[in-house]
């Protein structure tokens, strides 16, 4: 009896289920099961301006699925059609023996199909009255319901509990998606031997630099990008580097006659970036953090190949030194895309935001405020104009290029006077053709000792050519020629003017006696999407803006792995 009851119940349920499948879910199941290419073909074959096919070719009942010439045994819906046609007889075909299962279903056709199936179900019920559910079957069902009532109640309680827990988890879930990336740079470089006229600068080449045949420098960085919300993420960077380009000329003005873009000596692994990015609106983004909040990271670079890993080799050739001013660590920055081809970036950052001592901290130490207007009038032209205000507690702008320490060290105190600096600059790049781009930048700074008379002024410039896809797709060539920051005039109080101080004077007013010119050429071989090798050469005339110093030539072979 129990087996017969299950069979009858299953029979009725099976009929209703197939009715729903045929009339309601068929379209959705088909869309899921078919491949995208098939869906595309179907959509392309439909003519929305033509009358429904059913109005042109009236449908007729078929008794076997084999009568439908366009239905094959390997079709995804073959078994369903076979059951509905041969078992229930409620599927109609067209006079040309086609089913046309790939075309759209109209509401009229849907009604006709459901009506045919309902008629067939009513017929089956009428002819099978003797096999319907009996009172004995109902009694068994009631007995089973009473017998398993505790289990059903327990199951219902468990389901309710699971639904409540699921709702709580969904309401309070916090799950970030973190992506790991990184890079490894290994450079082999050597420099020629030369002699320099350094402090005291008196016209005598008193320093004999034997040069370096070869040495190895490496930089490794890991960075984690953690998606907090769809519009915000946390960026964390870890950095470790070894090696330098020494030996180099040393004096109180130009402590960096040449510095490579990936040269950043650290004693051990450090946190290079720790900042939070938030897209406030579709056109406004904010960055705030304790590390890595600087103009190079916050301002968009108009030089499209700017990169210490894959672009120019030297630090000077990356960007205008004004944009390195202050060497910011912690602060806040915004990026506002106020027009389709115009954006504005602004930043406030501190060199030592985590040090609460005097002359440090977020507001009392070396701090930098900057703003940049970036314009892209056409797809091939980029122009940026920027202004930077910097306060340096020791008179050094921390650009690490050319003349960056602009007040002399007082021999009695061992310290140099602070400086307040205003700087302006502009960068222009022009994509002449897909394989040639040209650009230039220029910068000017004017600094003064707070509360005292006089100013010290510097200038810098760079012109360059880039050759994307030179000789092979993905490769890059570049030629850069420029003047690093140079003190053109200084009339600070006597004792503070660096050029005269280095010239064995008393720190009187004046500018640099010479002009440094840096010439750089490189060619990047892109071996794979992630690996490149870049040989290059840097030649420096009159290093330290000193006419009596020999020129410096540095050869570099940089290898880069990105992941």
Coordinates of C-alpha atoms in Angstrom, one line a residue:
X1 CA 0.0 0.0 0.0
X2 CA 2.8 2.4 0.9
X3 CA 4.6 1.7 -2.3
X4 CA 1.4 2.3 -4.3
X5 CA 0.8 5.6 -2.5
X6 CA 4.2 6.9 -3.3
X7 CA 3.8 5.9 -6.9
X8 CA 0.5 7.7 -7.3
X9 CA 1.7 10.8 -5.5
X10 CA 4.8 10.8 -7.6
X11 CA 2.7 10.4 -10.8
X12 CA 0.6 13.5 -10.0
X13 CA 3.6 15.6 -8.9
X14 CA 5.5 14.5 -12.0
X15 CA 2.7 15.8 -14.3
X16 CA 2.5 19.2 -12.6
X17 CA 6.3 19.5 -12.6
X18 CA 6.5 18.9 -16.3
X19 CA 3.7 21.4 -16.9
X20 CA 5.7 24.1 -15.0
X21 CA 8.9 23.2 -16.8
X22 CA 7.2 23.4 -20.2
X23 CA 5.2 26.6 -19.5
X24 CA 7.3 28.7 -17.1
X25 CA 10.9 27.7 -16.7
X26 CA 11.7 26.5 -20.2
X27 CA 13.0 29.8 -21.4
X28 CA 15.2 30.4 -18.3
X29 CA 16.6 26.9 -18.4
X30 CA 17.4 27.2 -22.0
X31 CA 19.2 30.5 -21.5
X32 CA 21.4 29.0 -18.8
X33 CA 22.2 25.8 -20.6
X34 CA 23.1 27.2 -24.0
X35 CA 26.5 28.5 -24.8
X36 CA 27.0 32.3 -25.3
X37 CA 27.9 31.8 -29.0
X38 CA 24.6 30.0 -29.6
X39 CA 22.6 32.7 -27.9
X40 CA 24.3 35.3 -30.0
X41 CA 23.4 33.5 -33.2
X42 CA 19.8 33.2 -32.1
X43 CA 19.5 36.9 -31.3
X44 CA 21.0 37.8 -34.7
X45 CA 18.5 35.5 -36.5
X46 CA 15.4 37.2 -35.0
X47 CA 13.6 39.8 -37.1
X48 CA 11.6 42.0 -34.7
X49 CA 9.7 43.5 -37.6
X50 CA 8.4 40.2 -39.0
X51 CA 5.0 38.6 -37.8
X52 CA 5.1 35.7 -35.4
X53 CA 5.9 32.4 -37.0
X54 CA 2.8 30.9 -35.6
X55 CA 0.7 33.3 -37.6
X56 CA 2.4 32.3 -40.8
X57 CA 2.7 28.5 -40.3
X58 CA 0.0 27.1 -38.0
X59 CA 1.3 24.4 -35.7
X60 CA 0.0 20.8 -35.6
X61 CA 0.2 18.0 -32.9
X62 CA 3.1 15.5 -33.3
X63 CA 3.1 12.0 -31.8
X64 CA 6.8 11.3 -31.8
X65 CA 9.9 13.5 -31.3
X66 CA 11.4 11.9 -34.3
X67 CA 8.9 13.8 -36.4
X68 CA 10.7 17.0 -35.5
X69 CA 13.6 17.2 -38.0
X70 CA 15.4 20.0 -36.2
X71 CA 15.5 18.2 -32.8
X72 CA 18.6 15.9 -32.3
X73 CA 19.3 13.4 -29.5
X74 CA 22.3 15.5 -28.4
X75 CA 20.2 18.6 -27.9
X76 CA 20.1 19.8 -24.3
X77 CA 16.2 19.6 -24.1
X78 CA 15.8 16.4 -26.1
X79 CA 14.6 14.2 -23.2
X80 CA 12.1 16.9 -22.1
X81 CA 10.6 17.1 -25.5
X82 CA 10.5 13.4 -25.9
X83 CA 8.6 13.0 -22.7
X84 CA 6.1 15.8 -23.5
X85 CA 5.5 14.5 -27.0
X86 CA 5.4 10.8 -26.7
X87 CA 4.0 10.4 -23.1
X88 CA 1.6 13.4 -22.8
X89 CA 1.1 14.5 -26.4
X90 CA 1.1 18.2 -25.7
X91 CA 3.8 19.5 -28.1
X92 CA 2.9 20.9 -31.5
X93 CA 5.2 21.2 -34.5
X94 CA 5.1 23.2 -37.8
X95 CA 3.9 21.7 -41.1
X96 CA 7.5 21.5 -42.3
X97 CA 8.3 19.0 -39.5
X98 CA 10.3 21.6 -37.5
X99 CA 10.0 22.6 -33.9
X100 CA 12.1 25.8 -34.1
X101 CA 13.3 25.6 -30.5
X102 CA 15.8 28.4 -30.8
X103 CA 13.3 31.2 -31.7
X104 CA 11.6 33.5 -29.1
X105 CA 8.3 32.3 -27.6
X106 CA 5.3 34.7 -27.9
X107 CA 2.6 35.0 -25.2
X108 CA 0.0 33.5 -27.6
X109 CA 2.2 30.4 -28.2
X110 CA 2.8 30.0 -24.5
X111 CA -1.0 30.1 -23.8
X112 CA -1.6 27.6 -26.6
X113 CA 1.0 25.2 -25.3
X114 CA -0.2 25.4 -21.7
X115 CA -3.8 24.9 -22.8
X116 CA -2.8 21.8 -24.8
X117 CA -1.0 20.3 -21.8
X118 CA -3.9 21.1 -19.4
X119 CA -6.3 19.4 -21.8
X120 CA -4.1 16.4 -21.9
X121 CA -3.8 16.3 -18.1
X122 CA -7.6 16.6 -17.6
X123 CA -8.0 13.7 -20.1
X124 CA -5.6 11.5 -18.2
X125 CA -7.3 12.3 -14.9
X126 CA -10.7 11.5 -16.4
X127 CA -9.5 8.2 -17.8
X128 CA -7.7 7.1 -14.7
X129 CA -10.3 7.9 -12.0
X130 CA -10.0 4.4 -10.6
X131 CA -6.3 5.0 -9.9
X132 CA -6.8 8.3 -7.9
X133 CA -6.1 8.7 -4.2
X134 CA -8.4 6.7 -1.9
X135 CA -9.6 7.3 1.7
X136 CA -7.1 4.7 2.8
X137 CA -4.3 6.6 1.3
X138 CA -5.4 9.8 3.1
X139 CA -5.5 7.9 6.4
X140 CA -2.0 6.7 5.9
X141 CA -0.9 10.2 5.1
X142 CA -2.5 11.6 8.3
X143 CA -0.9 8.8 10.3
X144 CA 2.5 9.5 8.9
X145 CA 2.1 13.2 9.6
X146 CA 1.2 12.5 13.2
X147 CA 4.0 9.9 13.6
X148 CA 6.7 12.2 12.4
X149 CA 5.3 15.5 13.8
X150 CA 8.2 15.9 16.3
X151 CA 10.8 15.4 13.7
X152 CA 9.1 17.8 11.3
X153 CA 8.9 20.4 14.1
X154 CA 12.6 19.9 14.9
X155 CA 13.5 20.3 11.2
X156 CA 11.4 23.4 10.9
X157 CA 13.1 24.9 13.9
X158 CA 16.6 24.1 12.5
X159 CA 15.7 25.8 9.2
X160 CA 14.4 28.9 11.0
X161 CA 17.6 29.0 13.1
X162 CA 19.8 28.7 10.0
X163 CA 17.8 31.4 8.2
X164 CA 18.3 33.7 11.2
X165 CA 22.0 33.1 11.5
X166 CA 22.4 33.6 7.7
X167 CA 20.7 36.9 7.9
X168 CA 22.9 38.0 10.8
X169 CA 26.1 37.0 9.0
X170 CA 25.0 38.8 5.8
X171 CA 24.2 41.9 7.8
X172 CA 27.5 42.0 9.7
X173 CA 29.9 40.4 7.3
X174 CA 33.3 42.1 6.7
X175 CA 35.4 40.3 4.1
X176 CA 38.2 42.0 2.2
X177 CA 39.8 40.8 -1.0
X178 CA 43.6 41.3 -0.9
X179 CA 45.8 41.1 -3.9
X180 CA 49.5 40.6 -3.7
X181 CA 51.9 42.2 -6.2
X182 CA 55.5 43.2 -6.2
X183 CA 58.6 43.8 -8.1
X184 CA 62.3 43.0 -8.0
X185 CA 65.0 45.2 -9.6
X186 CA 68.6 44.1 -9.8
X187 CA 71.1 46.5 -11.3
X188 CA 74.7 46.2 -12.2
X189 CA 76.5 49.5 -12.6
X190 CA 80.0 51.0 -12.7
X191 CA 81.4 54.5 -13.1
X192 CA 84.5 56.0 -14.6
X193 CA 87.4 57.3 -12.5
X194 CA 87.6 61.0 -12.3
X195 CA 88.9 63.9 -10.2
X196 CA 86.8 66.5 -8.6
X197 CA 87.2 69.9 -7.1
X198 CA 85.2 69.6 -3.9
X199 CA 84.9 71.5 -0.6
X200 CA 86.9 73.6 -0.3
X201 CA 86.2 74.4 -4.0
X202 CA 89.3 76.4 -5.0
X203 CA 89.9 75.3 -8.6
X204 CA 92.1 72.4 -7.7
X205 CA 91.1 68.8 -8.5
X206 CA 92.0 67.5 -5.1
X207 CA 89.8 64.4 -5.0
X208 CA 90.9 61.4 -6.9
X209 CA 87.9 59.1 -7.5
X210 CA 89.1 55.7 -8.7
X211 CA 85.6 54.8 -9.8
X212 CA 83.8 51.5 -9.5
X213 CA 84.3 48.7 -12.0
X214 CA 81.1 47.0 -11.1
X215 CA 78.7 46.7 -8.2
X216 CA 75.2 45.3 -7.7
X217 CA 72.2 47.1 -6.4
X218 CA 68.8 45.5 -5.7
X219 CA 65.4 46.7 -4.7
X220 CA 62.5 44.4 -3.7
X221 CA 59.0 45.5 -3.0
X222 CA 55.8 43.7 -2.0
X223 CA 52.5 45.5 -2.0
X224 CA 49.1 44.4 -0.7
X225 CA 45.9 45.9 -2.1
X226 CA 43.0 45.1 0.3
X227 CA 39.6 46.0 -1.1
X228 CA 37.6 47.3 1.9
X229 CA 34.4 48.3 0.0
X230 CA 33.7 48.5 -3.7
X231 CA 34.9 52.2 -3.5
X232 CA 37.8 51.9 -1.1
X233 CA 41.0 50.0 -0.5
X234 CA 44.0 49.9 1.8
X235 CA 47.5 49.9 0.2
X236 CA 50.4 48.4 2.1
X237 CA 54.0 48.3 0.7
X238 CA 57.1 46.6 2.1
X239 CA 60.5 47.6 0.7
X240 CA 64.1 46.4 1.0
X241 CA 67.1 47.7 -1.0
X242 CA 70.9 47.2 -1.0
X243 CA 73.8 48.9 -2.7
X244 CA 74.5 52.4 -4.0
X245 CA 76.1 54.1 -7.0
X246 CA 79.1 55.3 -4.8
X247 CA 81.7 56.5 -4.7
X248 CA 80.5 60.0 -5.7
X249 CA 81.7 63.5 -5.2
X250 CA 80.9 64.9 -1.8
X251 CA 80.4 68.5 -0.8
X252 CA 77.8 70.4 1.1
X253 CA 75.9 71.3 -2.1
X254 CA 75.7 68.3 -4.4
X255 CA 75.7 65.2 -2.3
X256 CA 74.0 63.4 -5.2
X257 CA 75.8 63.9 -8.4
X258 CA 74.0 60.8 -9.7
X259 CA 71.3 58.8 -8.1
X260 CA 69.5 55.9 -9.8
X261 CA 65.7 55.7 -9.7
X262 CA 65.8 52.4 -7.7
X263 CA 68.5 53.6 -5.3
X264 CA 66.9 53.9 -1.8
X265 CA 69.2 52.4 0.8
X266 CA 67.5 50.8 3.8
X267 CA 69.1 49.0 6.7
X268 CA 66.4 46.4 6.7
X269 CA 62.8 45.7 5.5
X270 CA 60.7 48.8 5.9
X271 CA 57.1 49.8 5.4
X272 CA 57.2 52.0 2.4
X273 CA 53.4 52.5 1.9
X274 CA 50.5 52.5 4.3
X275 CA 47.6 54.5 3.0
X276 CA 43.8 54.3 2.5
X277 CA 42.1 55.3 -0.8
X278 CA 38.5 56.2 -1.0
X279 CA 36.5 57.1 -4.1
X280 CA 34.1 59.6 -2.5
X281 CA 32.2 60.3 -5.7
X282 CA 32.7 59.2 -9.3
X283 CA 35.0 62.2 -9.8
X284 CA 36.7 62.7 -6.4
X285 CA 39.2 60.4 -4.7
X286 CA 40.9 60.8 -1.3
X287 CA 44.2 59.2 0.0
X288 CA 45.2 59.4 3.6
X289 CA 48.0 57.5 5.4
X290 CA 51.2 57.4 7.4
X291 CA 53.5 56.2 4.7
X292 CA 53.7 56.7 0.9
X293 CA 51.6 59.9 0.8
X294 CA 53.8 62.1 -1.4
X295 CA 53.5 64.0 -4.6
X296 CA 54.9 61.2 -6.8
X297 CA 52.2 58.9 -5.6
X298 CA 49.3 61.4 -5.3
X299 CA 49.9 63.4 -8.5
X300 CA 49.3 61.9 -11.9
X301 CA 52.5 62.0 -14.0
X302 CA 52.2 63.6 -17.4
X303 CA 55.3 61.6 -18.5
X304 CA 53.7 58.3 -19.5
X305 CA 56.8 56.2 -19.1
X306 CA 57.7 57.5 -15.6
X307 CA 58.9 54.4 -13.6
X308 CA 62.0 53.5 -11.7
X309 CA 61.4 49.8 -12.7
X310 CA 60.7 50.1 -16.4
X311 CA 61.3 53.8 -17.4
X312 CA 64.3 56.1 -17.3
X313 CA 67.3 54.9 -15.1
X314 CA 68.2 58.0 -13.1
X315 CA 66.1 59.6 -10.3
X316 CA 66.4 63.0 -12.0
X317 CA 64.9 61.7 -15.2
X318 CA 61.7 60.4 -13.5
X319 CA 60.0 63.8 -12.9
X320 CA 60.6 67.4 -12.1
X321 CA 62.6 67.5 -8.8
X322 CA 60.1 70.0 -7.5
X323 CA 57.6 67.1 -7.3
X324 CA 60.0 65.2 -5.0
X325 CA 60.3 68.1 -2.6
X326 CA 59.8 67.3 1.1
X327 CA 60.0 63.5 0.6
X328 CA 56.6 63.1 2.2
X329 CA 55.6 60.1 4.3
X330 CA 52.2 60.8 6.0
X331 CA 49.4 63.1 5.2
X332 CA 46.3 63.5 3.0
X333 CA 45.8 64.0 -0.8
X334 CA 42.8 64.5 -3.1
X335 CA 42.3 63.9 -6.8
X336 CA 39.4 65.7 -8.5
X337 CA 38.4 65.0 -12.1
X338 CA 36.4 68.2 -12.5
X339 CA 36.1 67.9 -16.3
X340 CA 36.6 65.1 -19.0
X341 CA 40.1 66.3 -19.8
X342 CA 41.1 68.2 -16.7
X343 CA 41.9 67.2 -13.2
X344 CA 43.2 68.8 -10.0
X345 CA 45.4 67.1 -7.4
X346 CA 46.3 68.5 -4.0
X347 CA 48.4 67.2 -1.0
X348 CA 49.6 68.0 2.5
X349 CA 52.3 65.8 3.7
X350 CA 55.0 65.6 6.4
X351 CA 58.5 64.1 6.4
X352 CA 58.3 62.8 9.9
X353 CA 54.6 62.6 10.9
X354 CA 55.2 60.0 13.6
X355 CA 57.9 61.9 15.5
X356 CA 56.4 64.2 18.2
X357 CA 59.8 65.9 18.9
X358 CA 60.6 69.5 18.3
X359 CA 60.9 70.3 14.6
X360 CA 59.1 67.1 13.6
X361 CA 55.5 65.8 13.6
X362 CA 52.6 66.4 11.3
X363 CA 52.8 70.3 11.5
X364 CA 56.1 71.3 13.2
X365 CA 58.7 69.6 11.0
X366 CA 59.4 69.5 7.3
X367 CA 56.0 69.8 5.6
X368 CA 54.9 70.2 2.1
X369 CA 51.7 71.5 0.5
X370 CA 51.3 71.1 -3.3
X371 CA 48.7 71.4 -6.0
X372 CA 48.8 70.3 -9.6
X373 CA 46.5 71.1 -12.6
X374 CA 46.7 68.4 -15.2
X375 CA 45.2 69.0 -18.7
X376 CA 44.8 66.6 -21.6
X377 CA 43.6 68.8 -24.5
X378 CA 43.9 65.9 -27.0
X379 CA 44.7 62.2 -26.7
X380 CA 48.3 62.9 -27.6
X381 CA 49.0 66.0 -25.4
X382 CA 49.5 66.2 -21.6
X383 CA 50.3 69.4 -19.7
X384 CA 50.6 69.9 -16.0
X385 CA 51.2 73.0 -14.0
X386 CA 52.1 72.7 -10.3
X387 CA 52.8 74.9 -7.3
X388 CA 54.6 73.6 -4.1
X389 CA 55.1 75.3 -0.7
X390 CA 57.6 73.6 1.5
X391 CA 59.0 74.3 5.0
X392 CA 62.4 72.6 5.6
X393 CA 63.6 72.6 9.2
X394 CA 67.3 72.2 8.1
X395 CA 67.4 74.1 4.8
X396 CA 67.4 70.9 2.7
X397 CA 64.5 70.4 0.2
X398 CA 65.0 66.6 0.2
X399 CA 64.8 66.3 -3.6
X400 CA 68.1 64.3 -3.6
X401 CA 69.0 65.8 -7.0
X402 CA 71.4 68.7 -7.7
X403 CA 71.4 71.6 -5.3
X404 CA 69.0 70.6 -2.6
X405 CA 70.6 71.9 0.6
X406 CA 70.4 75.7 0.2
X407 CA 71.7 77.0 3.6
X408 CA 75.2 76.5 4.8
X409 CA 76.0 74.6 8.0
X410 CA 77.0 76.9 10.9
X411 CA 80.3 75.6 12.1
X412 CA 79.6 76.8 15.7
X413 CA 76.3 75.0 16.0
X414 CA 76.7 72.2 13.4
X415 CA 73.2 73.1 12.0
X416 CA 71.9 75.0 9.0
X417 CA 69.1 77.6 9.0
X418 CA 65.5 76.5 8.1
X419 CA 63.9 77.6 4.8
X420 CA 60.4 78.4 3.6
X421 CA 60.2 77.6 -0.2
X422 CA 57.8 78.5 -2.9
X423 CA 58.2 76.5 -6.2
X424 CA 56.5 76.5 -9.5
X425 CA 56.9 74.2 -12.5
X426 CA 55.3 72.7 -15.6
X427 CA 55.6 69.5 -17.6
X428 CA 54.6 69.0 -21.2
X429 CA 54.5 65.7 -23.2
X430 CA 53.5 65.2 -26.8
X431 CA 52.8 61.9 -28.5
X432 CA 54.1 62.8 -32.0
X433 CA 53.3 59.4 -33.4
X434 CA 52.6 55.9 -31.9
X435 CA 56.4 55.4 -31.9
X436 CA 57.7 58.8 -30.9
X437 CA 56.9 61.1 -28.0
X438 CA 58.7 64.3 -26.9
X439 CA 58.5 66.2 -23.6
X440 CA 60.1 68.8 -21.4
X441 CA 59.8 70.3 -17.9
X442 CA 61.1 73.3 -16.1
X443 CA 61.1 74.4 -12.5
X444 CA 61.9 77.4 -10.3
X445 CA 62.2 77.7 -6.5
X446 CA 62.5 80.8 -4.3
X447 CA 63.4 80.2 -0.6
X448 CA 64.0 82.4 2.4
X449 CA 64.9 82.0 6.1
X450 CA 61.7 82.8 8.1
X451 CA 62.0 86.2 9.7
X452 CA 65.2 87.2 7.8
X453 CA 66.0 89.1 4.6
X454 CA 67.3 87.6 1.4
X455 CA 66.4 84.7 -0.9
X456 CA 68.0 81.8 -2.6
X457 CA 66.8 80.8 -6.1
X458 CA 67.2 77.6 -8.1
X459 CA 66.2 76.5 -11.6
X460 CA 66.1 73.1 -13.3
X461 CA 65.0 71.7 -16.7
X462 CA 64.8 68.5 -18.8
X463 CA 64.0 67.7 -22.4
X464 CA 63.4 64.2 -23.6
X465 CA 62.4 61.8 -26.3
X466 CA 60.8 58.4 -25.8
X467 CA 60.5 55.7 -28.5
X468 CA 57.8 53.1 -27.6
X469 CA 58.0 49.8 -29.4
X470 CA 61.4 50.6 -30.7
X471 CA 62.6 47.7 -33.0
X472 CA 60.1 45.4 -31.3
X473 CA 56.7 45.6 -29.6
X474 CA 56.9 46.3 -25.9
X475 CA 60.4 47.7 -26.0
X476 CA 61.3 51.3 -25.1
X477 CA 64.1 53.7 -25.9
X478 CA 64.8 57.1 -24.3
X479 CA 67.1 60.1 -24.5
X480 CA 67.0 62.6 -21.7
X481 CA 69.1 65.8 -21.4
X482 CA 68.7 68.3 -18.5
X483 CA 70.1 70.5 -15.8
X484 CA 69.5 69.4 -12.2
X485 CA 68.5 72.1 -9.7
X486 CA 71.1 74.8 -9.6
X487 CA 71.5 77.8 -7.2
X488 CA 71.4 80.8 -9.6
X489 CA 71.5 83.4 -7.0
X490 CA 71.7 83.6 -3.2
X491 CA 71.6 86.7 -1.1
X492 CA 70.7 85.3 2.3
X493 CA 72.4 86.8 5.4
X494 CA 76.2 86.4 5.3
X495 CA 77.3 83.0 6.5
X496 CA 74.2 81.2 4.9
X497 CA 75.0 81.4 1.2
X498 CA 76.2 78.0 0.1
X499 CA 78.0 78.7 -3.2
X500 CA 80.5 81.1 -1.6
X501 CA 80.8 79.0 1.5
X502 CA 81.9 76.0 -0.6
X503 CA 84.3 78.3 -2.5
X504 CA 86.2 78.7 0.8
X505 CA 84.4 82.0 1.4
X506 CA 82.4 83.3 4.3
X507 CA 79.0 82.5 2.9
X508 CA 78.5 85.7 1.0
X509 CA 75.9 86.3 -1.8
X510 CA 76.4 84.7 -5.2
X511 CA 75.5 81.8 -7.4
X512 CA 77.1 78.6 -8.6
X513 CA 80.2 79.0 -10.8
X514 CA 79.3 76.2 -13.3
X515 CA 76.3 74.3 -14.7
X516 CA 75.8 70.6 -14.4
X517 CA 74.3 68.9 -17.5
X518 CA 73.1 65.3 -17.4
X519 CA 72.7 63.2 -20.5
X520 CA 71.0 59.8 -20.3
X521 CA 70.2 57.2 -22.9
X522 CA 68.6 53.7 -22.3
X523 CA 66.9 50.9 -24.2
X524 CA 64.5 48.5 -22.5
X525 CA 64.2 45.0 -23.9
X526 CA 60.8 43.6 -22.9
X527 CA 61.6 39.8 -22.7
X528 CA 58.1 38.8 -21.4
X529 CA 55.1 40.6 -20.0
X530 CA 56.8 40.5 -16.6
X531 CA 60.6 40.6 -17.3
X532 CA 62.7 43.3 -18.9
X533 CA 66.4 44.2 -19.2
X534 CA 67.5 47.8 -19.6
X535 CA 71.0 48.8 -20.5
X536 CA 71.9 52.5 -20.4
X537 CA 74.5 55.2 -19.9
X538 CA 74.5 58.4 -17.9
X539 CA 77.1 61.1 -18.6
X540 CA 77.3 64.2 -16.3
X541 CA 79.2 67.3 -17.2
X542 CA 80.5 69.6 -14.4
X543 CA 79.1 67.6 -11.6
X544 CA 78.1 69.7 -8.6
X545 CA 77.9 72.8 -10.8
X546 CA 81.7 73.0 -10.6
X547 CA 83.6 73.7 -13.8
X548 CA 86.9 72.3 -12.5
X549 CA 85.5 68.8 -11.8
X550 CA 85.9 66.0 -14.3
X551 CA 82.8 64.6 -15.9
X552 CA 81.2 61.4 -14.6
X553 CA 80.1 58.5 -16.8
X554 CA 78.0 55.6 -15.4
X555 CA 77.0 52.4 -17.2
X556 CA 74.0 50.5 -16.0
X557 CA 72.3 47.2 -16.7
X558 CA 68.9 47.0 -15.0
X559 CA 66.8 43.9 -14.8
X560 CA 63.2 44.0 -13.6
X561 CA 60.7 41.3 -12.7
X562 CA 57.1 42.4 -12.0
X563 CA 54.4 40.2 -10.6

